[in-house]
Coordinates of C-alpha atoms (C1' of nucleotides) in Angstrom, one line a residue:
Chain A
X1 CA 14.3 -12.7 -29.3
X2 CA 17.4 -13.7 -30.3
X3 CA 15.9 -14.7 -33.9
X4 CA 14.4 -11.4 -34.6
X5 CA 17.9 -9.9 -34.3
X6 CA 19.3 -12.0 -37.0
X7 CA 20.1 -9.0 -39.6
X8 CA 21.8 -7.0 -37.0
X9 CA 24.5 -9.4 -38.2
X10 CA 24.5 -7.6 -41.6
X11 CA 25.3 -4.7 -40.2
X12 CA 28.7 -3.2 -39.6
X13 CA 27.8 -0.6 -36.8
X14 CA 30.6 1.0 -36.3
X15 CA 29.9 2.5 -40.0
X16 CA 26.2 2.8 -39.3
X17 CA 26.7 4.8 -36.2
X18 CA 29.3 7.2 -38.3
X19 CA 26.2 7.7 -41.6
X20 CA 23.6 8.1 -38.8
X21 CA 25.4 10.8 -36.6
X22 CA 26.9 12.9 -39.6
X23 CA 23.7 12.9 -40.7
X24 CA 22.1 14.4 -38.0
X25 CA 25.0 17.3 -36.8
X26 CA 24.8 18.4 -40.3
X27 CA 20.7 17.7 -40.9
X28 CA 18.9 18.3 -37.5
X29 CA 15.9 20.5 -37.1
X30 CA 17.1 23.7 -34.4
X31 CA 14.3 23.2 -31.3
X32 CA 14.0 25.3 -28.3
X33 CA 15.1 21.9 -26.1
X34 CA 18.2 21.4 -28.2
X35 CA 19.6 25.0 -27.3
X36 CA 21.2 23.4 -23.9
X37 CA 21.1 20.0 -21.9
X38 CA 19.7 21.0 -18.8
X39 CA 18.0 17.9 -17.3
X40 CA 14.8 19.8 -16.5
X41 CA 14.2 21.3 -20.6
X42 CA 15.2 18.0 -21.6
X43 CA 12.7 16.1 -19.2
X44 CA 9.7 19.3 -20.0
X45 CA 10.2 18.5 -23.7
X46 CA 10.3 14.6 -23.3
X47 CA 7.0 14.6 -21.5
X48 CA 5.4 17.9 -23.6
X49 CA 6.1 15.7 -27.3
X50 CA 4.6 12.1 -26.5
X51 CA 2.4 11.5 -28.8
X52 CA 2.3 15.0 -29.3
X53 CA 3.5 16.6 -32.7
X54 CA 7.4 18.6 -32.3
X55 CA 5.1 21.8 -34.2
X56 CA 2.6 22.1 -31.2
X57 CA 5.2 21.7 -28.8
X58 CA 7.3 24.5 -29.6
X59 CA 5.0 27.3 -28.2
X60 CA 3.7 25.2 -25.2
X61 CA 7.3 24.8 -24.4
X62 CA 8.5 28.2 -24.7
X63 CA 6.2 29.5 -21.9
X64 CA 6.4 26.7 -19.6
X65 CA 9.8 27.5 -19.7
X66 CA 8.9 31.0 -19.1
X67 CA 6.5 30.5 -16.6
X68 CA 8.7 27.7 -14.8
X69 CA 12.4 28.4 -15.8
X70 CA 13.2 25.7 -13.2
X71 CA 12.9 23.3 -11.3
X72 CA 12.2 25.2 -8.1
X73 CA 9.7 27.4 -9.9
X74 CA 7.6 24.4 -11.2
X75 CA 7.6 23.0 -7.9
X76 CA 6.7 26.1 -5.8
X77 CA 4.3 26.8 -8.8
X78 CA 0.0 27.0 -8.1
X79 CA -1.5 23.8 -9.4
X80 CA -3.9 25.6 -11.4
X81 CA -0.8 27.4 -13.0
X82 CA 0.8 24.6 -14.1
X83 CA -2.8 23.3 -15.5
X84 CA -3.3 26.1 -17.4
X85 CA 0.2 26.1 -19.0
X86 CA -0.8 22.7 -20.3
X87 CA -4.5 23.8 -21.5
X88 CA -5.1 22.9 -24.8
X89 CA -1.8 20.2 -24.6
X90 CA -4.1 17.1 -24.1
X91 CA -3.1 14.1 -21.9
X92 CA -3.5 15.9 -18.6
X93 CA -2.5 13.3 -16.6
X94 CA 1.4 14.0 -18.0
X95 CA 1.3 17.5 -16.0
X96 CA -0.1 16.4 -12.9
X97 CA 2.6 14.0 -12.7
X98 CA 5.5 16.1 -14.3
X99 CA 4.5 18.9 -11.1
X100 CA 4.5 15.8 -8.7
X101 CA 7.6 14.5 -10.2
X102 CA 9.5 17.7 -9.8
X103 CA 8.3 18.6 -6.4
X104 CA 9.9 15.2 -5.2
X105 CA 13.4 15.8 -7.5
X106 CA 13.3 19.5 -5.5
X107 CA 12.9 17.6 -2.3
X108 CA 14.9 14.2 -2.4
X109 CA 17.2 14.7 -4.9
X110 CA 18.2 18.2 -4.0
X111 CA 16.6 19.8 -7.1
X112 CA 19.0 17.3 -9.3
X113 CA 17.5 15.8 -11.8
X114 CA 19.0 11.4 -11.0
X115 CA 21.2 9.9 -13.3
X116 CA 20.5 6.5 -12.6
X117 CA 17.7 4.5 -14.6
X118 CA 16.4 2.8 -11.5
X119 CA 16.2 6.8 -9.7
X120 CA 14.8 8.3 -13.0
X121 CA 12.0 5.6 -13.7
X122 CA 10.3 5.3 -10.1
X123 CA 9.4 9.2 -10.9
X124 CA 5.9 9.9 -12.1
X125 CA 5.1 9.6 -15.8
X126 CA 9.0 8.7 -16.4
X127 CA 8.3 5.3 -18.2
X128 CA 10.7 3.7 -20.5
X129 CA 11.2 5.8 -23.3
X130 CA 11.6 8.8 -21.3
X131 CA 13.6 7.5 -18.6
X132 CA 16.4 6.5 -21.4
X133 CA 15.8 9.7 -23.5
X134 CA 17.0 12.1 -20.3
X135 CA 19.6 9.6 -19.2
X136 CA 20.9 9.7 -23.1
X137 CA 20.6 12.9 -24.2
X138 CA 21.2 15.2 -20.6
X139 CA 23.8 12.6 -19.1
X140 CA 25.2 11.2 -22.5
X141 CA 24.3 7.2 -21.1
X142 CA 24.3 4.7 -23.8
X143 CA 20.3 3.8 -22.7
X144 CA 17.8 2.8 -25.4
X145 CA 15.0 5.5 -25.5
X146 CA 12.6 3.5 -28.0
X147 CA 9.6 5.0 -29.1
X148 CA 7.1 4.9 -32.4
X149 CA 9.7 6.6 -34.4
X150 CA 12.4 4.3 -33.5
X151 CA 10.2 1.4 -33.8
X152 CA 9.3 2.4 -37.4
X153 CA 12.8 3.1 -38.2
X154 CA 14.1 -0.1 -37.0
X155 CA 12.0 -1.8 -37.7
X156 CA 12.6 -1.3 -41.5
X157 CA 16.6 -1.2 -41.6
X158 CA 16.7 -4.6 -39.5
X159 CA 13.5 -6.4 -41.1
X160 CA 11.8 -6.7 -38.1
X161 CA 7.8 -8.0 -38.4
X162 CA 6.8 -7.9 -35.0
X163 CA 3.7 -5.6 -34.5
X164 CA 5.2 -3.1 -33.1
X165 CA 0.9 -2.2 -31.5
X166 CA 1.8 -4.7 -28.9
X167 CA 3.6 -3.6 -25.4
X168 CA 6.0 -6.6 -25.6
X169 CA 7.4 -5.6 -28.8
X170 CA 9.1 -2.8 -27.6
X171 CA 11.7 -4.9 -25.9
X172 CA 12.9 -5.9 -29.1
X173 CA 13.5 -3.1 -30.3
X174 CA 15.3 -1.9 -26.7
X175 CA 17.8 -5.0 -27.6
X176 CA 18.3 -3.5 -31.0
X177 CA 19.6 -0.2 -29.4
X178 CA 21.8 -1.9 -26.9
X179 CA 23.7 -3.3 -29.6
X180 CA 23.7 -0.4 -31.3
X181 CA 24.0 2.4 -29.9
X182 CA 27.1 4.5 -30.2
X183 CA 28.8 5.0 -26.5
X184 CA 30.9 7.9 -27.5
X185 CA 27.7 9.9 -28.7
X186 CA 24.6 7.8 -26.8
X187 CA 22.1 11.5 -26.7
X188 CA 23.2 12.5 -30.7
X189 CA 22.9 8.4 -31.7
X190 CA 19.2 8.2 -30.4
X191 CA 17.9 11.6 -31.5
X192 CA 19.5 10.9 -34.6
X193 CA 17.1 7.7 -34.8
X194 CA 14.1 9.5 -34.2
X195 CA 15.2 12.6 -36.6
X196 CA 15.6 10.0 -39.0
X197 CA 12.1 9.1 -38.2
X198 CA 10.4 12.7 -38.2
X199 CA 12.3 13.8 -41.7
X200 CA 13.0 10.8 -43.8
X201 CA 11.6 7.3 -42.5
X202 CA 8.3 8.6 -42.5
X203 CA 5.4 6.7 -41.6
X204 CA 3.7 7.3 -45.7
X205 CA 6.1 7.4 -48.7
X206 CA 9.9 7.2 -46.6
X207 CA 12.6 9.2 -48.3
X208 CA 14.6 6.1 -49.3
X209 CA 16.7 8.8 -52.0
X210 CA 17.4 10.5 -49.5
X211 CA 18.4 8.1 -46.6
X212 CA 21.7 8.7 -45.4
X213 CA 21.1 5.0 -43.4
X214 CA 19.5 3.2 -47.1
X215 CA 23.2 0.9 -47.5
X216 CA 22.2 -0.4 -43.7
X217 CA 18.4 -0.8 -44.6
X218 CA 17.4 -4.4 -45.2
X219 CA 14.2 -3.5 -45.4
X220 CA 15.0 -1.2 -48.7
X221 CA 17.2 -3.8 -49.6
X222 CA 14.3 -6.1 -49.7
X223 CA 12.0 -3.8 -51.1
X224 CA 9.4 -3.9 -48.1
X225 CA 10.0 -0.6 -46.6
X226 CA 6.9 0.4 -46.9
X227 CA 5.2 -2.8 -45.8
X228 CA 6.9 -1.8 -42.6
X229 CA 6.6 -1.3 -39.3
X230 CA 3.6 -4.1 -38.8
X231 CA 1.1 -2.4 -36.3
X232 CA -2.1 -3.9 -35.8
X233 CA -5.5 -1.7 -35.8
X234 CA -7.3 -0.7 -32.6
X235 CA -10.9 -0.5 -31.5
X236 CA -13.3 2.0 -33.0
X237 CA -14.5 5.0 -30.3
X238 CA -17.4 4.2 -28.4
X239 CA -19.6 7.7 -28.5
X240 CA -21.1 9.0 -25.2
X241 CA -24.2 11.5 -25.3
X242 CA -24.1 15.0 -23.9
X243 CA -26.3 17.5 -22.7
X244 CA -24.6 20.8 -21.5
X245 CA -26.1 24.1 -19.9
X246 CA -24.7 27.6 -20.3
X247 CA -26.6 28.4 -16.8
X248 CA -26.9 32.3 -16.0
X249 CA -27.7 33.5 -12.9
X250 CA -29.5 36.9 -12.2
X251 CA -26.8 39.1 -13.0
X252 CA -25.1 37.4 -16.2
X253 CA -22.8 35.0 -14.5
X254 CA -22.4 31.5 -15.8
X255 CA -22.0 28.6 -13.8
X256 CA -18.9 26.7 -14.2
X257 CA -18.0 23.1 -13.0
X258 CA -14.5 21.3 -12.0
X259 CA -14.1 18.0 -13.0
X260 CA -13.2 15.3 -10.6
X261 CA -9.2 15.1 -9.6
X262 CA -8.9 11.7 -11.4
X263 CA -10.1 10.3 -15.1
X264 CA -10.9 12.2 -17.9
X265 CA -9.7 15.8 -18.3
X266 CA -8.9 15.5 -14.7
X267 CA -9.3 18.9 -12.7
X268 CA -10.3 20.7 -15.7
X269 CA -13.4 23.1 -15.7
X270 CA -16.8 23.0 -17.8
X271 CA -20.0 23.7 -18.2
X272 CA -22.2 21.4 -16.2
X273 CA -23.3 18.4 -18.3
X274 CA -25.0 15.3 -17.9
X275 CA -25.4 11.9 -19.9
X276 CA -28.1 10.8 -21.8
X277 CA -27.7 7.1 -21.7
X278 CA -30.9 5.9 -23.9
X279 CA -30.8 7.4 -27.1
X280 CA -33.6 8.8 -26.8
X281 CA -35.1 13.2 -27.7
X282 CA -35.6 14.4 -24.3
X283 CA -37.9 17.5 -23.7
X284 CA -36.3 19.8 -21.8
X285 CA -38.3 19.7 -18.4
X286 CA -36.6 15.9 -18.4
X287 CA -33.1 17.3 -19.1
X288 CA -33.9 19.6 -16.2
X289 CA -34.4 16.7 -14.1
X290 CA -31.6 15.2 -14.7
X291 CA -29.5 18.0 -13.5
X292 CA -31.4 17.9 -10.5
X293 CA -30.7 14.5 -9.6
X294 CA -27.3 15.1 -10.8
X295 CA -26.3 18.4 -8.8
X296 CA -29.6 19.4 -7.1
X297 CA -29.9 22.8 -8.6
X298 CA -33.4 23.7 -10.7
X299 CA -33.1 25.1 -13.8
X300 CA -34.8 26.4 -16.3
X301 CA -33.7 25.9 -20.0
X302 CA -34.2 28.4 -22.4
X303 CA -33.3 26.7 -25.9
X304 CA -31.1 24.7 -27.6
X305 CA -28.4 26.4 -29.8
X306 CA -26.6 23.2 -31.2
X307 CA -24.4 20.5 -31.1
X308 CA -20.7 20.0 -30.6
X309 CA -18.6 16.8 -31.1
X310 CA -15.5 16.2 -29.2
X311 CA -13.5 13.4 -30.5
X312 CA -11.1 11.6 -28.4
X313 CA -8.4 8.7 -28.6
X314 CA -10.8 5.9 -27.4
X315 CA -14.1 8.0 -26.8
X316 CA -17.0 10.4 -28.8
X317 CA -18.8 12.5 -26.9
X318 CA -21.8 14.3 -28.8
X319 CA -22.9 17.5 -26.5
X320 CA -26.4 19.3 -27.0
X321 CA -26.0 22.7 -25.9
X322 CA -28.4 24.5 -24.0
X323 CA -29.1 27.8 -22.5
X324 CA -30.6 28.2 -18.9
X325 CA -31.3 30.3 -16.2
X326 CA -31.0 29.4 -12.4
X327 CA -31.2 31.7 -8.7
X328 CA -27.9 33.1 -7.8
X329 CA -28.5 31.2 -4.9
X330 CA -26.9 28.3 -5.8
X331 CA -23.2 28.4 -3.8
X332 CA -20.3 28.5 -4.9
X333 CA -17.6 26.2 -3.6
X334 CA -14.4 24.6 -4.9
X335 CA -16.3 22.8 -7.6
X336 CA -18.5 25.3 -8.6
X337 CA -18.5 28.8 -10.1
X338 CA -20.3 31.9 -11.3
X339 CA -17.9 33.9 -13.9
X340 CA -18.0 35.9 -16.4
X341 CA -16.7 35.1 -19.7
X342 CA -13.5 37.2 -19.0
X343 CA -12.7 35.7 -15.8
X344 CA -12.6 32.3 -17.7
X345 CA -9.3 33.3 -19.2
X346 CA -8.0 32.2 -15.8
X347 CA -9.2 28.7 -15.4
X348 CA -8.3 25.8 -17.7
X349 CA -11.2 24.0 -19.9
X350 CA -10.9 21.3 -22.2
X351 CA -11.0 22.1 -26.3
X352 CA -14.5 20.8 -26.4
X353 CA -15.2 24.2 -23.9
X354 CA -13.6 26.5 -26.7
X355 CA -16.3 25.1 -29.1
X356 CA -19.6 25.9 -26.8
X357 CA -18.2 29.6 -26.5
X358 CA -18.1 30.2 -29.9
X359 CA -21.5 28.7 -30.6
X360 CA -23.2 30.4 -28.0
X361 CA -21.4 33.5 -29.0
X362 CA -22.3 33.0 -32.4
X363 CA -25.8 32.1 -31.6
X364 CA -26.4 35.5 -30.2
X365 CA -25.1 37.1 -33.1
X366 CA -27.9 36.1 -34.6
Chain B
dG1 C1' -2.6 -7.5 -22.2
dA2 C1' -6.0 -4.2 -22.9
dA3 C1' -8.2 -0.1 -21.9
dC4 C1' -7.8 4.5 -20.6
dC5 C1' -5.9 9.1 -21.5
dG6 C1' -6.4 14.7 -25.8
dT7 C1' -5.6 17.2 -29.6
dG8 C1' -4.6 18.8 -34.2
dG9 C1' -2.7 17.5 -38.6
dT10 C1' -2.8 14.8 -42.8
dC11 C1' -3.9 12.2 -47.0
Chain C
dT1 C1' -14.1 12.2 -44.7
dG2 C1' -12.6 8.7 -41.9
dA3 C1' -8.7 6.5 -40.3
dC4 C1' -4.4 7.1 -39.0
dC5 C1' -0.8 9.5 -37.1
dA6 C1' 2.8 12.1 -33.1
dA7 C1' 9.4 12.0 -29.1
dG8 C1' 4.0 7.1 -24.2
dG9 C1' 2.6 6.1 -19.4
dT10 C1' -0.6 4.3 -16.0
dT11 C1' -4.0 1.2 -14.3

DNA sequence: GAACCGTGGTC
DNA sequence: TGACCAAGGTT
């Protein structure tokens, strides 16, 4: 640990803090969570942008914050409000423990957002980078808040060849901060670090001209800037096959789904679906008994009227699309049902949802 | 530690 | 176009 550090020794940080944080009061980007400090935009906008780009954000953001302007209103507020503010967002999970998180702040904290990082990190979804980035920048605490940009960043001014795709890495770089942070201004030092990171130590082709940091950078220094961070490769997606019905009833109602309250797209809606595990051509009398066994409903297909492909982080799924007709008689109940494609507004689907509309609505243009 | 958990942008 | 990227956390 210690050994890693070594360059830190090259620096003088008094004067790196001073380039840094000039920098970024005259340089930084104006965002909708910079306008004020308040504990609960910074914590929304912490949670909204990881591993989420600051572009998307913005308008997610923006009406969250109108929908929930604070921390009472997000914890009063209808779970499948706070779902849909998030529709579209990815990472479910973050929501359903952002509402949880609050709803406990409103209750044992007294709607105050805790200072401490012990407090801050036993809430929901609060890990390390975010528990430090709230204590920094809404309490002004010199805590590290180290994520990919910092990572990157640091990597390349101290020289550090760690690969920064393992979880033990990131302690590192939580060293780094600790002896460098600036304690006068903890919240502008490490959003200075990761400004640094969005506008000029990019990931491709770094700004080196233009880094107001490049006389602290050993890794410019040593020309290997761009051979930095290390970050080993993951494992290619494994692809699932689909089969999903757009199932009418008599009157011209489709059949929606909610998924289950944990996993995937957790508590999302769909159409019904079921797997094809042998990759195998199916008539559709089979597929129809698979969503018999599956749901015990009988339908009928009609026809096929393509194929979607919904890529995620660590998954493929390839979904056949079908039309089909089934009785009205099947019940309704908290996991299933009929709507019309205006009433769908109200309930939040996954992208992959988006896509089946428009080929089905496309399909019966023709 | 490794796998799980979304989506849209980029080169 | 495929692989990587973007202010990570949980299990």
């Amino acid at each position: 640990m210690v050994n890693e550090l070594k360059n830190i020794e090259k620096i003088s940080i008094s004067k790196f803090q001073d380039d840094l944080i000039s920098w970024f009061k005259a340089e930084q980007r104006e965002l909708p969570w910079r306008k004020d400090q308040d504990p609960y935009k910074v914590w929304v906008s912490e949670i909204m942008l990881q591993q989420t780009r600051v572009d998307t954000v913005i308008p997610y953001f923006n009406r969250f914050i109108e929908w929930f302007p604070t921390i009472n209103h997000l914890a009063n507020a209808n779970d499948d409000k706070v779902l849909k503010a998030w529709e579209g967002l990815g990472y479910y999970s973050r929501v359903r423990n952002l509402h949880s998180a609050v709803k406990e702040v409103n209750e044992k904290y007294n709607g105050q957002v805790p200072n401490t990082p012990k407090e801050i990190s036993s809430l929901k979804g609060v890990g390390p980078y975010t528990a430090g980035a709230i204590l920094s920048i809404a309490y002004g605490i010199p805590e590290p808040a180290v994520d990919g940009n910092v990572m990157r960043v640091l990597s390349r001014i101290l020289s550090i060849w760690e690969d920064i795709a393992k979880p033990s890495t990131r302690k590192v770089f939580e060293n780094a901060v600790r002896q460098l942070i600036s304690h006068d201004e903890p919240s502008e030092f490490n959003q200075a670090l990761m400004e640094l990171g969005a506008l000029i130590c990019t990931p491709t082709s770094p700004s080196c001209l233009l880094c107001p940091v490049r006389d602290h950078c050993q890794g410019f220094h040593e020309g290997v800037e761009t051979e930095l961070p290390i970050k080993s490769k993951k494992n290619s997606q494994r692809t699932v096959e689909l089969v999903a019905a757009i199932i009418k009833d008599d009157h011209g109602k489709i059949l929606i789904h909610k998924r289950s309250e944990n996993g995937l797209l957790a508590n999302l809606w769909e159409f019904p679906n079921v797997e094809i595990h042998q990759p195998t051509v199916l008539e559709r009398a089979q597929i129809s008994d698979l969503f018999r066994e599956s749901f015990e409903m009988n339908i009928k297909l009609e026809k096929g009227i393509g194929q979607i492909e919904h890529i995620f982080s660590h998954l493929i799924w390839n979904i056949r699309v079908y039309t089909g007709l089934i009785s009205s008689t099947f019940q309704e109940s908290n996991e299933w049902k009929w709507v019309s494609f205006d009433d769908m507004e109200d309930y939040a689907f996954p992208v992959s949802h988006h896509k089946i509309v428009k080929l089905y609505n496309d399909n019966k243009k023709k």
